[in-house]
Amino acid sequence: MQTPQLPEISPRALKQRLDANKPVLLLDVREPHEYDIVHLEGARLIPLNELPHNVDSLDATQETVVYCHHGTRSLYATAFLLQNGFDNVKNLEGGIDRWAVETDPTLNRY
């Protein structure tokens, strides 16, 4: 039995959406010290362990792209949001690290 694939978006596809000024909520589920090192402009920080307590503060109808360092925590967050009525949520493939490599090499990497 196969596990259903969670929706994902590549860094390049996300950059195209952002460059086209499409309204996208960038949800960073890393820890505050990671966010302080590097984050995407305009991103909202809600650490993964705080997401269940803050899910009501998010708009379930807004397109949301979740990211973390490499994409693992954000996969968990994406699954959680999908289970809680968010139908327009995607995981950023490879996290902010892949974003930095493929899209913006000026960003700090850790």
PDB file of N, CA and C in Angstrom:
ATOM      1  N   MET A   1       0.835  -1.181   0.000  1.00  0.00           N
ATOM      2  CA  MET A   1       0.000   0.000   0.000  1.00  0.00           C
ATOM      3  C   MET A   1       0.885   1.251   0.000  1.00  0.00           C
ATOM      4  N   GLN A   2       0.629   2.178  -0.904  1.00  0.00           N
ATOM      5  CA  GLN A   2       1.422   3.384  -1.010  1.00  0.00           C
ATOM      6  C   GLN A   2       0.884   4.477  -0.091  1.00  0.00           C
ATOM      7  N   THR A   3       1.805   5.276   0.418  1.00  0.00           N
ATOM      8  CA  THR A   3       1.431   6.433   1.213  1.00  0.00           C
ATOM      9  C   THR A   3       1.062   7.557   0.262  1.00  0.00           C
ATOM     10  N   PRO A   4      -0.047   8.254   0.508  1.00  0.00           N
ATOM     11  CA  PRO A   4      -0.406   9.356  -0.378  1.00  0.00           C
ATOM     12  C   PRO A   4       0.664  10.452  -0.353  1.00  0.00           C
ATOM     13  N   GLN A   5       0.924  11.014  -1.503  1.00  0.00           N
ATOM     14  CA  GLN A   5       1.922  12.077  -1.634  1.00  0.00           C
ATOM     15  C   GLN A   5       1.329  13.387  -1.123  1.00  0.00           C
ATOM     16  N   LEU A   6       2.102  14.084  -0.301  1.00  0.00           N
ATOM     17  CA  LEU A   6       1.660  15.395   0.168  1.00  0.00           C
ATOM     18  C   LEU A   6       1.984  16.439  -0.897  1.00  0.00           C
ATOM     19  N   PRO A   7       1.146  17.470  -1.019  1.00  0.00           N
ATOM     20  CA  PRO A   7       1.418  18.490  -2.037  1.00  0.00           C
ATOM     21  C   PRO A   7       2.695  19.258  -1.724  1.00  0.00           C
ATOM     22  N   GLU A   8       3.510  19.435  -2.749  1.00  0.00           N
ATOM     23  CA  GLU A   8       4.771  20.150  -2.597  1.00  0.00           C
ATOM     24  C   GLU A   8       4.916  21.165  -3.721  1.00  0.00           C
ATOM     25  N   ILE A   9       5.812  22.113  -3.502  1.00  0.00           N
ATOM     26  CA  ILE A   9       6.139  23.111  -4.511  1.00  0.00           C
ATOM     27  C   ILE A   9       7.657  23.260  -4.530  1.00  0.00           C
ATOM     28  N   SER A  10       8.219  23.384  -5.707  1.00  0.00           N
ATOM     29  CA  SER A  10       9.664  23.554  -5.833  1.00  0.00           C
ATOM     30  C   SER A  10      10.031  24.999  -5.529  1.00  0.00           C
ATOM     31  N   PRO A  11      11.287  25.241  -5.133  1.00  0.00           N
ATOM     32  CA  PRO A  11      11.710  26.625  -4.923  1.00  0.00           C
ATOM     33  C   PRO A  11      11.496  27.504  -6.152  1.00  0.00           C
ATOM     34  N   ARG A  12      11.785  26.982  -7.324  1.00  0.00           N
ATOM     35  CA  ARG A  12      11.623  27.789  -8.544  1.00  0.00           C
ATOM     36  C   ARG A  12      10.161  28.149  -8.792  1.00  0.00           C
ATOM     37  N   ALA A  13       9.262  27.174  -8.581  1.00  0.00           N
ATOM     38  CA  ALA A  13       7.832  27.444  -8.782  1.00  0.00           C
ATOM     39  C   ALA A  13       7.324  28.465  -7.758  1.00  0.00           C
ATOM     40  N   LEU A  14       7.794  28.366  -6.525  1.00  0.00           N
ATOM     41  CA  LEU A  14       7.398  29.343  -5.513  1.00  0.00           C
ATOM     42  C   LEU A  14       7.923  30.726  -5.878  1.00  0.00           C
ATOM     43  N   LYS A  15       9.162  30.802  -6.325  1.00  0.00           N
ATOM     44  CA  LYS A  15       9.733  32.096  -6.708  1.00  0.00           C
ATOM     45  C   LYS A  15       8.902  32.730  -7.823  1.00  0.00           C
ATOM     46  N   GLN A  16       8.461  31.937  -8.785  1.00  0.00           N
ATOM     47  CA  GLN A  16       7.624  32.465  -9.868  1.00  0.00           C
ATOM     48  C   GLN A  16       6.326  33.039  -9.314  1.00  0.00           C
ATOM     49  N   ARG A  17       5.725  32.341  -8.344  1.00  0.00           N
ATOM     50  CA  ARG A  17       4.473  32.826  -7.740  1.00  0.00           C
ATOM     51  C   ARG A  17       4.718  34.140  -6.995  1.00  0.00           C
ATOM     52  N   LEU A  18       5.817  34.186  -6.241  1.00  0.00           N
ATOM     53  CA  LEU A  18       6.126  35.394  -5.486  1.00  0.00           C
ATOM     54  C   LEU A  18       6.470  36.556  -6.418  1.00  0.00           C
ATOM     55  N   ASP A  19       7.240  36.274  -7.475  1.00  0.00           N
ATOM     56  CA  ASP A  19       7.605  37.314  -8.439  1.00  0.00           C
ATOM     57  C   ASP A  19       6.372  37.864  -9.157  1.00  0.00           C
ATOM     58  N   ALA A  20       5.339  37.026  -9.291  1.00  0.00           N
ATOM     59  CA  ALA A  20       4.091  37.451  -9.937  1.00  0.00           C
ATOM     60  C   ALA A  20       3.137  38.103  -8.932  1.00  0.00           C
ATOM     61  N   ASN A  21       3.629  38.320  -7.706  1.00  0.00           N
ATOM     62  CA  ASN A  21       2.841  38.939  -6.633  1.00  0.00           C
ATOM     63  C   ASN A  21       1.564  38.175  -6.308  1.00  0.00           C
ATOM     64  N   LYS A  22       1.618  36.855  -6.423  1.00  0.00           N
ATOM     65  CA  LYS A  22       0.493  36.017  -6.011  1.00  0.00           C
ATOM     66  C   LYS A  22       0.448  36.014  -4.479  1.00  0.00           C
ATOM     67  N   PRO A  23      -0.738  36.157  -3.881  1.00  0.00           N
ATOM     68  CA  PRO A  23      -0.816  36.156  -2.419  1.00  0.00           C
ATOM     69  C   PRO A  23      -0.580  34.754  -1.858  1.00  0.00           C
ATOM     70  N   VAL A  24       0.544  34.596  -1.192  1.00  0.00           N
ATOM     71  CA  VAL A  24       0.931  33.308  -0.619  1.00  0.00           C
ATOM     72  C   VAL A  24       1.394  33.555   0.818  1.00  0.00           C
ATOM     73  N   LEU A  25       0.849  32.783   1.750  1.00  0.00           N
ATOM     74  CA  LEU A  25       1.350  32.839   3.120  1.00  0.00           C
ATOM     75  C   LEU A  25       2.554  31.913   3.212  1.00  0.00           C
ATOM     76  N   LEU A  26       3.697  32.464   3.596  1.00  0.00           N
ATOM     77  CA  LEU A  26       4.897  31.668   3.825  1.00  0.00           C
ATOM     78  C   LEU A  26       4.932  31.350   5.313  1.00  0.00           C
ATOM     79  N   LEU A  27       4.823  30.075   5.642  1.00  0.00           N
ATOM     80  CA  LEU A  27       4.773  29.646   7.036  1.00  0.00           C
ATOM     81  C   LEU A  27       6.060  28.908   7.379  1.00  0.00           C
ATOM     82  N   ASP A  28       6.854  29.517   8.239  1.00  0.00           N
ATOM     83  CA  ASP A  28       8.133  28.954   8.680  1.00  0.00           C
ATOM     84  C   ASP A  28       7.882  28.202   9.976  1.00  0.00           C
ATOM     85  N   VAL A  29       8.161  26.892   9.984  1.00  0.00           N
ATOM     86  CA  VAL A  29       7.890  26.070  11.176  1.00  0.00           C
ATOM     87  C   VAL A  29       9.172  25.696  11.920  1.00  0.00           C
ATOM     88  N   ARG A  30      10.254  26.449  11.670  1.00  0.00           N
ATOM     89  CA  ARG A  30      11.500  26.208  12.391  1.00  0.00           C
ATOM     90  C   ARG A  30      11.455  26.892  13.757  1.00  0.00           C
ATOM     91  N   GLU A  31      12.544  26.823  14.469  1.00  0.00           N
ATOM     92  CA  GLU A  31      12.651  27.458  15.783  1.00  0.00           C
ATOM     93  C   GLU A  31      13.100  28.915  15.619  1.00  0.00           C
ATOM     94  N   PRO A  32      12.798  29.771  16.605  1.00  0.00           N
ATOM     95  CA  PRO A  32      13.163  31.188  16.481  1.00  0.00           C
ATOM     96  C   PRO A  32      14.639  31.431  16.186  1.00  0.00           C
ATOM     97  N   HIS A  33      15.544  30.655  16.788  1.00  0.00           N
ATOM     98  CA  HIS A  33      16.969  30.889  16.519  1.00  0.00           C
ATOM     99  C   HIS A  33      17.326  30.575  15.064  1.00  0.00           C
ATOM    100  N   GLU A  34      16.617  29.637  14.440  1.00  0.00           N
ATOM    101  CA  GLU A  34      16.843  29.339  13.025  1.00  0.00           C
ATOM    102  C   GLU A  34      16.298  30.473  12.149  1.00  0.00           C
ATOM    103  N   TYR A  35      15.121  30.952  12.524  1.00  0.00           N
ATOM    104  CA  TYR A  35      14.495  32.065  11.811  1.00  0.00           C
ATOM    105  C   TYR A  35      15.407  33.286  11.840  1.00  0.00           C
ATOM    106  N   ASP A  36      16.074  33.516  12.984  1.00  0.00           N
ATOM    107  CA  ASP A  36      16.981  34.660  13.117  1.00  0.00           C
ATOM    108  C   ASP A  36      18.186  34.548  12.183  1.00  0.00           C
ATOM    109  N   ILE A  37      18.603  33.323  11.864  1.00  0.00           N
ATOM    110  CA  ILE A  37      19.743  33.118  10.963  1.00  0.00           C
ATOM    111  C   ILE A  37      19.350  33.480   9.529  1.00  0.00           C
ATOM    112  N   VAL A  38      18.195  32.986   9.109  1.00  0.00           N
ATOM    113  CA  VAL A  38      17.729  33.222   7.739  1.00  0.00           C
ATOM    114  C   VAL A  38      16.245  32.885   7.655  1.00  0.00           C
ATOM    115  N   HIS A  39      15.521  33.682   6.899  1.00  0.00           N
ATOM    116  CA  HIS A  39      14.113  33.388   6.631  1.00  0.00           C
ATOM    117  C   HIS A  39      13.705  34.082   5.332  1.00  0.00           C
ATOM    118  N   LEU A  40      12.595  33.640   4.795  1.00  0.00           N
ATOM    119  CA  LEU A  40      12.064  34.260   3.592  1.00  0.00           C
ATOM    120  C   LEU A  40      11.322  35.523   3.987  1.00  0.00           C
ATOM    121  N   GLU A  41      11.507  36.566   3.201  1.00  0.00           N
ATOM    122  CA  GLU A  41      10.888  37.849   3.498  1.00  0.00           C
ATOM    123  C   GLU A  41       9.365  37.708   3.600  1.00  0.00           C
ATOM    124  N   GLY A  42       8.810  38.235   4.677  1.00  0.00           N
ATOM    125  CA  GLY A  42       7.363  38.197   4.872  1.00  0.00           C
ATOM    126  C   GLY A  42       6.847  36.917   5.497  1.00  0.00           C
ATOM    127  N   ALA A  43       7.737  35.980   5.801  1.00  0.00           N
ATOM    128  CA  ALA A  43       7.305  34.701   6.366  1.00  0.00           C
ATOM    129  C   ALA A  43       6.787  34.882   7.790  1.00  0.00           C
ATOM    130  N   ARG A  44       5.818  34.058   8.135  1.00  0.00           N
ATOM    131  CA  ARG A  44       5.288  34.023   9.496  1.00  0.00           C
ATOM    132  C   ARG A  44       5.905  32.837  10.213  1.00  0.00           C
ATOM    133  N   LEU A  45       6.449  33.079  11.393  1.00  0.00           N
ATOM    134  CA  LEU A  45       7.083  32.025  12.174  1.00  0.00           C
ATOM    135  C   LEU A  45       6.084  31.429  13.165  1.00  0.00           C
ATOM    136  N   ILE A  46       5.843  30.133  13.019  1.00  0.00           N
ATOM    137  CA  ILE A  46       5.115  29.353  14.021  1.00  0.00           C
ATOM    138  C   ILE A  46       5.861  28.025  14.127  1.00  0.00           C
ATOM    139  N   PRO A  47       6.710  27.866  15.155  1.00  0.00           N
ATOM    140  CA  PRO A  47       7.440  26.605  15.294  1.00  0.00           C
ATOM    141  C   PRO A  47       6.498  25.402  15.277  1.00  0.00           C
ATOM    142  N   LEU A  48       6.975  24.310  14.721  1.00  0.00           N
ATOM    143  CA  LEU A  48       6.146  23.117  14.544  1.00  0.00           C
ATOM    144  C   LEU A  48       5.427  22.711  15.823  1.00  0.00           C
ATOM    145  N   ASN A  49       6.122  22.736  16.957  1.00  0.00           N
ATOM    146  CA  ASN A  49       5.488  22.295  18.202  1.00  0.00           C
ATOM    147  C   ASN A  49       4.425  23.273  18.697  1.00  0.00           C
ATOM    148  N   GLU A  50       4.383  24.483  18.150  1.00  0.00           N
ATOM    149  CA  GLU A  50       3.368  25.464  18.532  1.00  0.00           C
ATOM    150  C   GLU A  50       2.212  25.528  17.530  1.00  0.00           C
ATOM    151  N   LEU A  51       2.346  24.838  16.405  1.00  0.00           N
ATOM    152  CA  LEU A  51       1.340  24.909  15.353  1.00  0.00           C
ATOM    153  C   LEU A  51      -0.049  24.488  15.823  1.00  0.00           C
ATOM    154  N   PRO A  52      -0.195  23.383  16.571  1.00  0.00           N
ATOM    155  CA  PRO A  52      -1.547  23.004  17.012  1.00  0.00           C
ATOM    156  C   PRO A  52      -2.238  24.090  17.848  1.00  0.00           C
ATOM    157  N   HIS A  53      -1.470  24.875  18.581  1.00  0.00           N
ATOM    158  CA  HIS A  53      -2.038  25.922  19.421  1.00  0.00           C
ATOM    159  C   HIS A  53      -2.326  27.199  18.643  1.00  0.00           C
ATOM    160  N   ASN A  54      -1.814  27.299  17.419  1.00  0.00           N
ATOM    161  CA  ASN A  54      -1.958  28.517  16.618  1.00  0.00           C
ATOM    162  C   ASN A  54      -2.694  28.301  15.303  1.00  0.00           C
ATOM    163  N   VAL A  55      -3.178  27.104  15.076  1.00  0.00           N
ATOM    164  CA  VAL A  55      -3.809  26.801  13.792  1.00  0.00           C
ATOM    165  C   VAL A  55      -5.025  27.697  13.539  1.00  0.00           C
ATOM    166  N   ASP A  56      -5.728  28.079  14.588  1.00  0.00           N
ATOM    167  CA  ASP A  56      -6.912  28.929  14.415  1.00  0.00           C
ATOM    168  C   ASP A  56      -6.568  30.348  13.983  1.00  0.00           C
ATOM    169  N   SER A  57      -5.305  30.728  14.103  1.00  0.00           N
ATOM    170  CA  SER A  57      -4.901  32.075  13.690  1.00  0.00           C
ATOM    171  C   SER A  57      -4.569  32.134  12.200  1.00  0.00           C
ATOM    172  N   LEU A  58      -4.641  30.993  11.527  1.00  0.00           N
ATOM    173  CA  LEU A  58      -4.333  30.919  10.096  1.00  0.00           C
ATOM    174  C   LEU A  58      -5.622  30.849   9.282  1.00  0.00           C
ATOM    175  N   ASP A  59      -5.576  31.353   8.073  1.00  0.00           N
ATOM    176  CA  ASP A  59      -6.714  31.315   7.160  1.00  0.00           C
ATOM    177  C   ASP A  59      -6.627  30.026   6.337  1.00  0.00           C
ATOM    178  N   ALA A  60      -7.561  29.120   6.571  1.00  0.00           N
ATOM    179  CA  ALA A  60      -7.540  27.815   5.906  1.00  0.00           C
ATOM    180  C   ALA A  60      -7.775  27.917   4.403  1.00  0.00           C
ATOM    181  N   THR A  61      -8.261  29.052   3.922  1.00  0.00           N
ATOM    182  CA  THR A  61      -8.531  29.187   2.486  1.00  0.00           C
ATOM    183  C   THR A  61      -7.371  29.833   1.735  1.00  0.00           C
ATOM    184  N   GLN A  62      -6.438  30.441   2.457  1.00  0.00           N
ATOM    185  CA  GLN A  62      -5.317  31.119   1.811  1.00  0.00           C
ATOM    186  C   GLN A  62      -4.277  30.114   1.327  1.00  0.00           C
ATOM    187  N   GLU A  63      -3.714  30.368   0.160  1.00  0.00           N
ATOM    188  CA  GLU A  63      -2.616  29.520  -0.300  1.00  0.00           C
ATOM    189  C   GLU A  63      -1.462  29.654   0.688  1.00  0.00           C
ATOM    190  N   THR A  64      -1.005  28.523   1.193  1.00  0.00           N
ATOM    191  CA  THR A  64       0.033  28.503   2.216  1.00  0.00           C
ATOM    192  C   THR A  64       1.164  27.591   1.767  1.00  0.00           C
ATOM    193  N   VAL A  65       2.395  28.089   1.870  1.00  0.00           N
ATOM    194  CA  VAL A  65       3.576  27.285   1.610  1.00  0.00           C
ATOM    195  C   VAL A  65       4.339  27.190   2.926  1.00  0.00           C
ATOM    196  N   VAL A  66       4.530  25.947   3.375  1.00  0.00           N
ATOM    197  CA  VAL A  66       5.196  25.691   4.645  1.00  0.00           C
ATOM    198  C   VAL A  66       6.645  25.312   4.358  1.00  0.00           C
ATOM    199  N   TYR A  67       7.563  25.857   5.170  1.00  0.00           N
ATOM    200  CA  TYR A  67       8.957  25.482   4.986  1.00  0.00           C
ATOM    201  C   TYR A  67       9.667  25.369   6.327  1.00  0.00           C
ATOM    202  N   CYS A  68      10.773  24.624   6.281  1.00  0.00           N
ATOM    203  CA  CYS A  68      11.673  24.486   7.427  1.00  0.00           C
ATOM    204  C   CYS A  68      13.094  24.495   6.867  1.00  0.00           C
ATOM    205  N   HIS A  69      14.016  23.820   7.535  1.00  0.00           N
ATOM    206  CA  HIS A  69      15.410  23.824   7.078  1.00  0.00           C
ATOM    207  C   HIS A  69      15.579  22.974   5.815  1.00  0.00           C
ATOM    208  N   HIS A  70      15.193  21.703   5.884  1.00  0.00           N
ATOM    209  CA  HIS A  70      15.369  20.796   4.743  1.00  0.00           C
ATOM    210  C   HIS A  70      14.067  20.187   4.218  1.00  0.00           C
ATOM    211  N   GLY A  71      12.945  20.448   4.868  1.00  0.00           N
ATOM    212  CA  GLY A  71      11.663  19.969   4.350  1.00  0.00           C
ATOM    213  C   GLY A  71      10.997  18.874   5.147  1.00  0.00           C
ATOM    214  N   THR A  72      11.612  18.405   6.219  1.00  0.00           N
ATOM    215  CA  THR A  72      11.008  17.316   6.991  1.00  0.00           C
ATOM    216  C   THR A  72       9.947  17.830   7.957  1.00  0.00           C
ATOM    217  N   ARG A  73      10.304  18.807   8.778  1.00  0.00           N
ATOM    218  CA  ARG A  73       9.316  19.362   9.718  1.00  0.00           C
ATOM    219  C   ARG A  73       8.138  19.975   8.969  1.00  0.00           C
ATOM    220  N   SER A  74       8.426  20.603   7.858  1.00  0.00           N
ATOM    221  CA  SER A  74       7.342  21.228   7.094  1.00  0.00           C
ATOM    222  C   SER A  74       6.417  20.187   6.468  1.00  0.00           C
ATOM    223  N   LEU A  75       6.931  18.990   6.173  1.00  0.00           N
ATOM    224  CA  LEU A  75       6.046  17.906   5.710  1.00  0.00           C
ATOM    225  C   LEU A  75       5.054  17.534   6.805  1.00  0.00           C
ATOM    226  N   TYR A  76       5.542  17.428   8.037  1.00  0.00           N
ATOM    227  CA  TYR A  76       4.640  17.141   9.160  1.00  0.00           C
ATOM    228  C   TYR A  76       3.603  18.255   9.313  1.00  0.00           C
ATOM    229  N   ALA A  77       4.052  19.494   9.204  1.00  0.00           N
ATOM    230  CA  ALA A  77       3.139  20.626   9.333  1.00  0.00           C
ATOM    231  C   ALA A  77       2.109  20.631   8.203  1.00  0.00           C
ATOM    232  N   THR A  78       2.546  20.325   6.987  1.00  0.00           N
ATOM    233  CA  THR A  78       1.632  20.267   5.847  1.00  0.00           C
ATOM    234  C   THR A  78       0.567  19.207   6.078  1.00  0.00           C
ATOM    235  N   ALA A  79       0.980  18.022   6.530  1.00  0.00           N
ATOM    236  CA  ALA A  79       0.023  16.949   6.814  1.00  0.00           C
ATOM    237  C   ALA A  79      -0.959  17.383   7.903  1.00  0.00           C
ATOM    238  N   PHE A  80      -0.448  18.023   8.942  1.00  0.00           N
ATOM    239  CA  PHE A  80      -1.305  18.491  10.037  1.00  0.00           C
ATOM    240  C   PHE A  80      -2.337  19.488   9.520  1.00  0.00           C
ATOM    241  N   LEU A  81      -1.892  20.442   8.716  1.00  0.00           N
ATOM    242  CA  LEU A  81      -2.815  21.447   8.196  1.00  0.00           C
ATOM    243  C   LEU A  81      -3.861  20.827   7.279  1.00  0.00           C
ATOM    244  N   LEU A  82      -3.454  19.893   6.438  1.00  0.00           N
ATOM    245  CA  LEU A  82      -4.414  19.207   5.570  1.00  0.00           C
ATOM    246  C   LEU A  82      -5.469  18.474   6.393  1.00  0.00           C
ATOM    247  N   GLN A  83      -5.039  17.860   7.481  1.00  0.00           N
ATOM    248  CA  GLN A  83      -5.977  17.140   8.360  1.00  0.00           C
ATOM    249  C   GLN A  83      -6.909  18.092   9.094  1.00  0.00           C
ATOM    250  N   ASN A  84      -6.553  19.354   9.129  1.00  0.00           N
ATOM    251  CA  ASN A  84      -7.352  20.343   9.854  1.00  0.00           C
ATOM    252  C   ASN A  84      -8.069  21.321   8.927  1.00  0.00           C
ATOM    253  N   GLY A  85      -8.369  20.878   7.726  1.00  0.00           N
ATOM    254  CA  GLY A  85      -9.228  21.638   6.834  1.00  0.00           C
ATOM    255  C   GLY A  85      -8.555  22.613   5.896  1.00  0.00           C
ATOM    256  N   PHE A  86      -7.232  22.619   5.842  1.00  0.00           N
ATOM    257  CA  PHE A  86      -6.513  23.484   4.901  1.00  0.00           C
ATOM    258  C   PHE A  86      -6.397  22.731   3.583  1.00  0.00           C
ATOM    259  N   ASP A  87      -6.995  23.279   2.530  1.00  0.00           N
ATOM    260  CA  ASP A  87      -6.971  22.551   1.262  1.00  0.00           C
ATOM    261  C   ASP A  87      -6.038  23.176   0.238  1.00  0.00           C
ATOM    262  N   ASN A  88      -5.365  24.257   0.611  1.00  0.00           N
ATOM    263  CA  ASN A  88      -4.469  24.926  -0.331  1.00  0.00           C
ATOM    264  C   ASN A  88      -3.109  25.135   0.331  1.00  0.00           C
ATOM    265  N   VAL A  89      -2.517  24.040   0.784  1.00  0.00           N
ATOM    266  CA  VAL A  89      -1.244  24.093   1.496  1.00  0.00           C
ATOM    267  C   VAL A  89      -0.235  23.192   0.796  1.00  0.00           C
ATOM    268  N   LYS A  90       1.005  23.674   0.724  1.00  0.00           N
ATOM    269  CA  LYS A  90       2.067  22.904   0.069  1.00  0.00           C
ATOM    270  C   LYS A  90       3.335  22.983   0.907  1.00  0.00           C
ATOM    271  N   ASN A  91       4.134  21.947   0.827  1.00  0.00           N
ATOM    272  CA  ASN A  91       5.451  21.909   1.449  1.00  0.00           C
ATOM    273  C   ASN A  91       6.479  22.435   0.450  1.00  0.00           C
ATOM    274  N   LEU A  92       7.415  23.262   0.927  1.00  0.00           N
ATOM    275  CA  LEU A  92       8.510  23.724   0.064  1.00  0.00           C
ATOM    276  C   LEU A  92       9.553  22.618  -0.014  1.00  0.00           C
ATOM    277  N   GLU A  93       9.726  22.039  -1.191  1.00  0.00           N
ATOM    278  CA  GLU A  93      10.675  20.938  -1.391  1.00  0.00           C
ATOM    279  C   GLU A  93      12.086  21.369  -0.995  1.00  0.00           C
ATOM    280  N   GLY A  94      12.702  20.633  -0.090  1.00  0.00           N
ATOM    281  CA  GLY A  94      14.082  20.911   0.297  1.00  0.00           C
ATOM    282  C   GLY A  94      14.259  22.052   1.273  1.00  0.00           C
ATOM    283  N   GLY A  95      13.162  22.699   1.671  1.00  0.00           N
ATOM    284  CA  GLY A  95      13.218  23.746   2.672  1.00  0.00           C
ATOM    285  C   GLY A  95      13.991  24.978   2.236  1.00  0.00           C
ATOM    286  N   ILE A  96      14.311  25.793   3.227  1.00  0.00           N
ATOM    287  CA  ILE A  96      15.008  27.047   2.938  1.00  0.00           C
ATOM    288  C   ILE A  96      16.436  26.791   2.443  1.00  0.00           C
ATOM    289  N   ASP A  97      16.990  25.628   2.783  1.00  0.00           N
ATOM    290  CA  ASP A  97      18.336  25.324   2.306  1.00  0.00           C
ATOM    291  C   ASP A  97      18.338  25.158   0.784  1.00  0.00           C
ATOM    292  N   ARG A  98      17.382  24.419   0.250  1.00  0.00           N
ATOM    293  CA  ARG A  98      17.298  24.259  -1.206  1.00  0.00           C
ATOM    294  C   ARG A  98      16.921  25.585  -1.864  1.00  0.00           C
ATOM    295  N   TRP A  99      16.071  26.377  -1.197  1.00  0.00           N
ATOM    296  CA  TRP A  99      15.725  27.705  -1.718  1.00  0.00           C
ATOM    297  C   TRP A  99      16.995  28.531  -1.908  1.00  0.00           C
ATOM    298  N   ALA A 100      17.875  28.512  -0.887  1.00  0.00           N
ATOM    299  CA  ALA A 100      19.114  29.284  -0.951  1.00  0.00           C
ATOM    300  C   ALA A 100      20.005  28.794  -2.092  1.00  0.00           C
ATOM    301  N   VAL A 101      20.104  27.489  -2.267  1.00  0.00           N
ATOM    302  CA  VAL A 101      20.967  26.923  -3.316  1.00  0.00           C
ATOM    303  C   VAL A 101      20.428  27.260  -4.705  1.00  0.00           C
ATOM    304  N   GLU A 102      19.118  27.092  -4.907  1.00  0.00           N
ATOM    305  CA  GLU A 102      18.545  27.207  -6.249  1.00  0.00           C
ATOM    306  C   GLU A 102      18.029  28.597  -6.600  1.00  0.00           C
ATOM    307  N   THR A 103      17.668  29.378  -5.588  1.00  0.00           N
ATOM    308  CA  THR A 103      16.941  30.608  -5.869  1.00  0.00           C
ATOM    309  C   THR A 103      17.653  31.865  -5.401  1.00  0.00           C
ATOM    310  N   ASP A 104      18.262  31.815  -4.214  1.00  0.00           N
ATOM    311  CA  ASP A 104      18.882  33.017  -3.664  1.00  0.00           C
ATOM    312  C   ASP A 104      20.163  32.657  -2.913  1.00  0.00           C
ATOM    313  N   PRO A 105      21.289  32.542  -3.635  1.00  0.00           N
ATOM    314  CA  PRO A 105      22.547  32.148  -3.002  1.00  0.00           C
ATOM    315  C   PRO A 105      23.119  33.178  -2.040  1.00  0.00           C
ATOM    316  N   THR A 106      22.496  34.368  -1.951  1.00  0.00           N
ATOM    317  CA  THR A 106      22.967  35.371  -0.991  1.00  0.00           C
ATOM    318  C   THR A 106      22.499  35.072   0.431  1.00  0.00           C
ATOM    319  N   LEU A 107      21.530  34.168   0.574  1.00  0.00           N
ATOM    320  CA  LEU A 107      21.008  33.842   1.902  1.00  0.00           C
ATOM    321  C   LEU A 107      22.013  33.062   2.726  1.00  0.00           C
ATOM    322  N   ASN A 108      21.972  33.259   4.039  1.00  0.00           N
ATOM    323  CA  ASN A 108      22.802  32.470   4.947  1.00  0.00           C
ATOM    324  C   ASN A 108      22.351  31.016   4.922  1.00  0.00           C
ATOM    325  N   ARG A 109      23.314  30.116   5.001  1.00  0.00           N
ATOM    326  CA  ARG A 109      23.016  28.682   5.102  1.00  0.00           C
ATOM    327  C   ARG A 109      23.636  28.168   6.386  1.00  0.00           C
ATOM    328  N   TYR A 110      22.981  27.166   6.966  1.00  0.00           N
ATOM    329  CA  TYR A 110      23.492  26.585   8.207  1.00  0.00           C
ATOM    330  C   TYR A 110      23.304  25.102   8.201  1.00  0.00           C
TER     331      TYR A 110
END
